[in-house]
Amino acid sequence: MGTIRFQALLASQNRPNIKIDESIKRSELFGKNVFNDAAMRHFLTKEAYNSVNDAVENGSKIDRKVAEQTAAGMKQWALSKGATHYTHWFQPLTGTTAEKHDAFFEPIGNGNAMEKFDGGQLVQQEPDASSFPSGGIRNTFEARGYTAWDPTSPAFIYGTTLCIPTVFVSYTGEALDNKTPLLRALQALDNSATAVAKYFDKNVSKVTATLGWEQEYFLVDKALAVSRPDLILTGRTLLGHSPAKGQQLEDHYFGSIPNRAINFMRDLEQECMLLGIPVKTRHNEVAPNQFELAPIFEETNLAVDHNSLLMDVMGKVADRHSLKVLLHEKPFAGINGSGKHNNFSMATNTGVNLLGPGKTPMSNLQFLAFFINTIKAVNENEELMRASIASASNDHRLGANEAPPAIISVFIGSQLYKVLHDLEQVSDGKLSPEEKTDLKLNVVGKIPEILLDNTDRNRTSPFAFTGNKFEYRAVGSSANCANPMTVLAAIIAKQLKDFKVEVDALIEGKEMKKDDAIFNVLREYIKQSKRILFEGDGYSSAWEKEAAKRGLSNKKTTPEALKAKISKKSLALFEELGILNHVEVHARYDIELEEYTKKIQIEGRVLGDIARNHVIPTAITYQNKLIQNVQGLKDIFGKDFEKYAGEQINLIKEISEHIEAINAQVTQMTEERKKANNIDSVEKKASVYCNKVKPYFETIRYHADKLEILIDDELWTLTKYRELLFTR
Ligand code: ADP
Ligand code: MG
């Protein structure tokens, strides 16, 4: 066996024995390291406490004096927990999180020192941020961006560092991170949704978007993972023959969780508890060594922060267990990939879930209004939604007959489908009293009963209604949820805003009653949005044809999909709602294209290296053994040797053919890369990487995987799929 592989396999059997103490109740651990309400009550002055709460609830500004008081309280709390450092924690456009730790410690002369943290340090910092992507907004010579405290997401202590969630903006005010546009979009949604919710209840003064993500991931033994250069450098395997046993027995999903994995999960969940991440469920996923973790839903900005934090914590906890977490959407060919279902809804300050049916016809009309507006928003912005989940890694799911397809559609289940159908029959103009009664009794009034036993599930849908929320399933497992959530909030905000204008026009202009006006507008919306509703198999080729007929987009690659970001319509949408201006959108577009290009470039290089440094040399070693063998047989049997060496000679030829093919393909791929690298336009370059460089990955892999099964297992240096997937 190749020494690297042999040593990795040996090391993988050497597991740390970590005992997880679960004697303390989770409810007691929960939020212990979060500057939450209880901590604020204890450590803040009344004035500061009220002011921070007002900022959280109403977006009011925090003045200098209160910032000082808050910083003092936060410092005291953090020191009481053993924190030594603080950091502004933010989410630059790399998609991950960033932090730069500063010690509280500060010398004050005469050999003395103190722990210092003041209002200024809490509110604003200026990280040397010239090496974060800015898409040209912030020229490096004026590398000035700053981070500013986001009081709506509470500070927390991780390790010995006080982490303060912040936004990251340039000095000229442009957003340089994922959080800033999200907060703006959530504000826009609050404005529009509150105005519409007031039709139904005057007491509503705030609507909060809620998000409950479900994080899928793979766990691989760390020693095995580090033996694979592709896993370490790209997060996925670029080659590897599928194992004799894969997921075909369907014995993994919801099966009993392997010991090692459960130990990791317990440890992770305890960390999550301390950090206030309300994780609730854990289970095996479909593929071997694939798992899922899901929390209870939260306000969207907080949920996004929690998911970003979780992805970081997962890696650290896994390390303790000699495991590696793979968040990549498709770490292994031939078996299921990973997603991050984003469950989304809207809740009022009066405690109503706007996508949950209610108990009275009026509350159900409210449900229908939000439900249908969401569908219409998706229908009109399906391309922008597709763009918001585009990445090199997610292309392996969305563009490759995997769950879910690259076509955005909405699944609502047959029963709600029927409700919409009935609503579509509502007559034009004012409704007769009979019609209204009928609607209330037989259509709108029936909704809660319908949904209770609505067990309709469609796992192939990218955006499915699941009883009291929409589940956006097309989001990638490694993605920062902020981007798709920003788009979702934005398109629904815009839609609800337009809805309000239309309904008001009917009420005022046509003197219609409020619910007549609402029924009338909704009826038109149903008619306009039909093409987006799809109940069938999203993976089928029939759907691809049907979707094309319906005029739905089907962008299989990131460079294609991203274009919708900078369409006139998208630019206008973001501008109108004050979420991103043209400069900001274009900057993001460039950054995402560049990231795509770099990812493919790195994969190409790594694949070339592995092919030349591992695969070909191993193939030659084995071929030499065969040649020696044939030579020996010739010595013994003379001219009759071919009778005895037929198989060996065939193998020698076959190996040569594969080596030849790999060699040629790697050379050509390298040439294409060189050409691509000389292209100035980021758009063109990404497209060349996508269409000219990436196709070689498949063909090179094909030959390498063939060699893997031809060559003596003893010699093969790369850890095999069966070892990566079934070592537990
Ligand atoms: P499943 O969809 O698998 O049947 P659940 O209904 O429990 O499971 O929900 C899955 C996820 O949806 C969980 O993370 C949960 O917190 C989240 N969720 C439930 N209700 C809402 C809501 N109103 N808004 C956002 N997310 C929600
Ligand atoms: Mg789900």
mmCIF file of C-alpha atoms in Angstrom, residues 360-539:
data_model
loop_
_atom_site.group_PDB
_atom_site.id
_atom_site.type_symbol
_atom_site.label_atom_id
_atom_site.label_comp_id
_atom_site.label_asym_id
_atom_site.label_seq_id
_atom_site.Cartn_x
_atom_site.Cartn_y
_atom_site.Cartn_z
ATOM 1 C CA THR A 360 -60.627 32.517 11.670
ATOM 2 C CA PRO A 361 -61.427 33.283 8.031
ATOM 3 C CA MET A 362 -59.903 36.736 8.477
ATOM 4 C CA SER A 363 -56.605 35.378 9.754
ATOM 5 C CA ASN A 364 -56.638 32.905 6.914
ATOM 6 C CA LEU A 365 -57.114 35.684 4.436
ATOM 7 C CA GLN A 366 -54.024 37.227 5.994
ATOM 8 C CA PHE A 367 -52.197 33.934 5.566
ATOM 9 C CA LEU A 368 -53.255 33.758 1.924
ATOM 10 C CA ALA A 369 -52.144 37.314 1.293
ATOM 11 C CA PHE A 370 -48.624 36.610 2.531
ATOM 12 C CA PHE A 371 -48.539 33.173 0.969
ATOM 13 C CA ILE A 372 -49.595 34.350 -2.479
ATOM 14 C CA ASN A 373 -47.385 37.429 -2.379
ATOM 15 C CA THR A 374 -44.420 35.215 -1.585
ATOM 16 C CA ILE A 375 -45.218 32.973 -4.530
ATOM 17 C CA LYS A 376 -45.546 35.972 -6.810
ATOM 18 C CA ALA A 377 -42.268 37.406 -5.557
ATOM 19 C CA VAL A 378 -40.514 34.138 -6.353
ATOM 20 C CA ASN A 379 -42.178 33.933 -9.745
ATOM 21 C CA GLU A 380 -41.000 37.369 -10.717
ATOM 22 C CA ASN A 381 -37.518 36.986 -9.332
ATOM 23 C CA GLU A 382 -36.674 33.359 -9.910
ATOM 24 C CA GLU A 383 -33.512 34.320 -11.755
ATOM 25 C CA LEU A 384 -32.300 36.538 -8.945
ATOM 26 C CA MET A 385 -33.010 33.772 -6.463
ATOM 27 C CA ARG A 386 -31.000 31.329 -8.542
ATOM 28 C CA ALA A 387 -28.178 33.885 -8.602
ATOM 29 C CA SER A 388 -28.261 34.214 -4.826
ATOM 30 C CA ILE A 389 -27.355 30.565 -4.324
ATOM 31 C CA ALA A 390 -24.824 30.272 -7.131
ATOM 32 C CA SER A 391 -21.313 29.101 -6.341
ATOM 33 C CA ALA A 392 -18.732 26.802 -7.876
ATOM 34 C CA SER A 393 -19.486 24.192 -5.249
ATOM 35 C CA ASN A 394 -23.286 24.478 -5.387
ATOM 36 C CA ASP A 395 -23.162 23.988 -9.171
ATOM 37 C CA HIS A 396 -22.515 20.329 -8.417
ATOM 38 C CA ARG A 397 -26.009 20.091 -6.959
ATOM 39 C CA LEU A 398 -28.006 22.630 -8.950
ATOM 40 C CA GLY A 399 -26.548 21.960 -12.329
ATOM 41 C CA ALA A 400 -26.166 18.226 -12.146
ATOM 42 C CA ASN A 401 -29.490 16.415 -11.824
ATOM 43 C CA GLU A 402 -29.138 16.466 -8.100
ATOM 44 C CA ALA A 403 -31.386 17.731 -5.379
ATOM 45 C CA PRO A 404 -32.690 20.291 -6.181
ATOM 46 C CA PRO A 405 -32.470 21.376 -9.837
ATOM 47 C CA ALA A 406 -31.223 24.709 -11.155
ATOM 48 C CA ILE A 407 -34.800 25.661 -11.990
ATOM 49 C CA ILE A 408 -36.519 27.618 -9.251
ATOM 50 C CA SER A 409 -40.109 26.528 -8.697
ATOM 51 C CA VAL A 410 -42.534 26.508 -5.794
ATOM 52 C CA PHE A 411 -44.181 23.439 -4.328
ATOM 53 C CA ILE A 412 -47.332 24.071 -2.298
ATOM 54 C CA GLY A 413 -49.019 20.677 -2.147
ATOM 55 C CA SER A 414 -52.217 19.583 -3.856
ATOM 56 C CA GLN A 415 -54.575 20.957 -1.223
ATOM 57 C CA LEU A 416 -53.315 24.519 -1.298
ATOM 58 C CA TYR A 417 -53.101 24.191 -5.037
ATOM 59 C CA LYS A 418 -56.837 23.618 -4.972
ATOM 60 C CA VAL A 419 -57.391 26.613 -2.692
ATOM 61 C CA LEU A 420 -55.573 28.824 -5.155
ATOM 62 C CA HIS A 421 -57.585 27.332 -7.967
ATOM 63 C CA ASP A 422 -60.829 28.163 -6.160
ATOM 64 C CA LEU A 423 -59.659 31.676 -5.380
ATOM 65 C CA GLU A 424 -58.865 32.206 -9.000
ATOM 66 C CA GLN A 425 -62.575 31.808 -9.748
ATOM 67 C CA VAL A 426 -63.489 34.807 -7.564
ATOM 68 C CA SER A 427 -65.479 37.239 -9.649
ATOM 69 C CA ASP A 428 -64.106 40.499 -10.862
ATOM 70 C CA GLY A 429 -64.963 43.590 -8.811
ATOM 71 C CA LYS A 430 -67.121 43.541 -5.714
ATOM 72 C CA LEU A 431 -68.023 40.130 -4.356
ATOM 73 C CA SER A 432 -71.637 39.183 -3.789
ATOM 74 C CA PRO A 433 -72.584 38.329 -0.197
ATOM 75 C CA GLU A 434 -73.190 34.711 -1.265
ATOM 76 C CA GLU A 435 -69.831 34.451 -2.885
ATOM 77 C CA LYS A 436 -68.170 35.843 0.192
ATOM 78 C CA THR A 437 -69.921 33.435 2.480
ATOM 79 C CA ASP A 438 -68.980 30.572 0.234
ATOM 80 C CA LEU A 439 -65.359 31.677 0.153
ATOM 81 C CA LYS A 440 -65.218 32.064 3.885
ATOM 82 C CA LEU A 441 -66.823 28.735 4.586
ATOM 83 C CA ASN A 442 -65.497 26.548 1.863
ATOM 84 C CA VAL A 443 -62.185 27.949 0.759
ATOM 85 C CA VAL A 444 -60.512 30.241 3.242
ATOM 86 C CA GLY A 445 -62.228 28.665 6.220
ATOM 87 C CA LYS A 446 -61.007 25.204 5.358
ATOM 88 C CA ILE A 447 -57.337 26.020 5.323
ATOM 89 C CA PRO A 448 -56.248 25.045 8.827
ATOM 90 C CA GLU A 449 -57.893 21.656 8.582
ATOM 91 C CA ILE A 450 -56.258 21.113 5.252
ATOM 92 C CA LEU A 451 -52.809 21.901 6.470
ATOM 93 C CA LEU A 452 -52.990 19.834 9.596
ATOM 94 C CA ASP A 453 -53.152 16.655 7.621
ATOM 95 C CA ASN A 454 -51.208 17.948 4.708
ATOM 96 C CA THR A 455 -48.417 15.432 4.663
ATOM 97 C CA ASP A 456 -47.546 16.285 1.098
ATOM 98 C CA ARG A 457 -43.788 16.470 0.833
ATOM 99 C CA ASN A 458 -41.712 16.939 -2.236
ATOM 100 C CA ARG A 459 -38.011 16.554 -1.671
ATOM 101 C CA THR A 460 -37.164 17.543 -5.219
ATOM 102 C CA SER A 461 -38.505 21.080 -4.925
ATOM 103 C CA PRO A 462 -36.084 23.964 -4.430
ATOM 104 C CA PHE A 463 -38.697 26.065 -2.613
ATOM 105 C CA ALA A 464 -41.421 24.166 -0.839
ATOM 106 C CA PHE A 465 -44.239 25.220 1.436
ATOM 107 C CA THR A 466 -44.234 22.961 4.476
ATOM 108 C CA GLY A 467 -47.343 23.867 6.440
ATOM 109 C CA ASN A 468 -46.310 27.076 8.171
ATOM 110 C CA LYS A 469 -43.132 28.185 6.390
ATOM 111 C CA PHE A 470 -41.321 28.006 3.096
ATOM 112 C CA GLU A 471 -38.318 25.767 2.915
ATOM 113 C CA TYR A 472 -35.677 27.098 0.558
ATOM 114 C CA ARG A 473 -33.788 23.926 -0.170
ATOM 115 C CA ALA A 474 -31.506 25.014 -2.944
ATOM 116 C CA VAL A 475 -29.122 26.878 -0.622
ATOM 117 C CA GLY A 476 -25.689 25.258 -0.538
ATOM 118 C CA SER A 477 -24.300 23.639 2.597
ATOM 119 C CA SER A 478 -21.211 25.866 2.655
ATOM 120 C CA ALA A 479 -23.065 29.098 1.881
ATOM 121 C CA ASN A 480 -23.484 32.039 4.170
ATOM 122 C CA CYS A 481 -27.299 32.257 4.481
ATOM 123 C CA ALA A 482 -27.150 36.048 4.328
ATOM 124 C CA ASN A 483 -27.093 36.249 0.557
ATOM 125 C CA PRO A 484 -30.169 34.113 -0.182
ATOM 126 C CA MET A 485 -32.004 35.619 2.791
ATOM 127 C CA THR A 486 -31.234 39.154 1.620
ATOM 128 C CA VAL A 487 -32.715 38.358 -1.765
ATOM 129 C CA LEU A 488 -35.739 36.597 -0.343
ATOM 130 C CA ALA A 489 -36.482 39.426 2.067
ATOM 131 C CA ALA A 490 -35.951 41.979 -0.703
ATOM 132 C CA ILE A 491 -38.224 40.399 -3.270
ATOM 133 C CA ILE A 492 -41.005 39.810 -0.746
ATOM 134 C CA ALA A 493 -40.605 43.352 0.589
ATOM 135 C CA LYS A 494 -40.980 44.771 -2.912
ATOM 136 C CA GLN A 495 -43.910 42.518 -3.680
ATOM 137 C CA LEU A 496 -45.792 43.425 -0.499
ATOM 138 C CA LYS A 497 -45.136 47.091 -1.133
ATOM 139 C CA ASP A 498 -46.692 46.818 -4.587
ATOM 140 C CA PHE A 499 -49.554 44.767 -3.213
ATOM 141 C CA LYS A 500 -50.393 47.485 -0.703
ATOM 142 C CA VAL A 501 -50.455 50.094 -3.463
ATOM 143 C CA GLU A 502 -52.783 47.967 -5.599
ATOM 144 C CA VAL A 503 -55.158 47.120 -2.778
ATOM 145 C CA ASP A 504 -55.291 50.730 -1.609
ATOM 146 C CA ALA A 505 -56.049 51.845 -5.146
ATOM 147 C CA LEU A 506 -59.070 49.536 -5.283
ATOM 148 C CA ILE A 507 -60.260 50.626 -1.851
ATOM 149 C CA GLU A 508 -59.899 54.315 -2.565
ATOM 150 C CA GLY A 509 -60.433 54.480 -6.319
ATOM 151 C CA LYS A 510 -63.125 51.827 -6.743
ATOM 152 C CA GLU A 511 -64.609 52.183 -3.291
ATOM 153 C CA MET A 512 -64.223 48.499 -2.684
ATOM 154 C CA LYS A 513 -64.341 46.944 0.723
ATOM 155 C CA LYS A 514 -60.973 45.902 2.050
ATOM 156 C CA ASP A 515 -61.420 42.168 1.704
ATOM 157 C CA ASP A 516 -63.024 42.523 -1.736
ATOM 158 C CA ALA A 517 -59.993 44.491 -2.824
ATOM 159 C CA ILE A 518 -57.623 41.911 -1.349
ATOM 160 C CA PHE A 519 -59.466 39.041 -3.032
ATOM 161 C CA ASN A 520 -59.373 40.866 -6.340
ATOM 162 C CA VAL A 521 -55.669 41.549 -6.253
ATOM 163 C CA LEU A 522 -54.834 38.047 -5.047
ATOM 164 C CA ARG A 523 -56.903 36.542 -7.827
ATOM 165 C CA GLU A 524 -54.826 38.397 -10.387
ATOM 166 C CA TYR A 525 -51.617 37.359 -8.656
ATOM 167 C CA ILE A 526 -52.579 33.705 -8.813
ATOM 168 C CA LYS A 527 -53.207 34.030 -12.530
ATOM 169 C CA GLN A 528 -49.870 35.749 -13.047
ATOM 170 C CA SER A 529 -47.814 33.347 -10.971
ATOM 171 C CA LYS A 530 -48.975 29.957 -12.170
ATOM 172 C CA ARG A 531 -45.869 29.076 -14.089
ATOM 173 C CA ILE A 532 -43.783 28.923 -10.909
ATOM 174 C CA LEU A 533 -45.983 26.300 -9.237
ATOM 175 C CA PHE A 534 -44.748 22.794 -9.797
ATOM 176 C CA GLU A 535 -45.743 19.674 -7.939
ATOM 177 C CA GLY A 536 -43.919 16.971 -9.909
ATOM 178 C CA ASP A 537 -40.457 15.472 -9.922
ATOM 179 C CA GLY A 538 -37.947 18.309 -10.044
ATOM 180 C CA TYR A 539 -35.110 16.048 -11.207
#
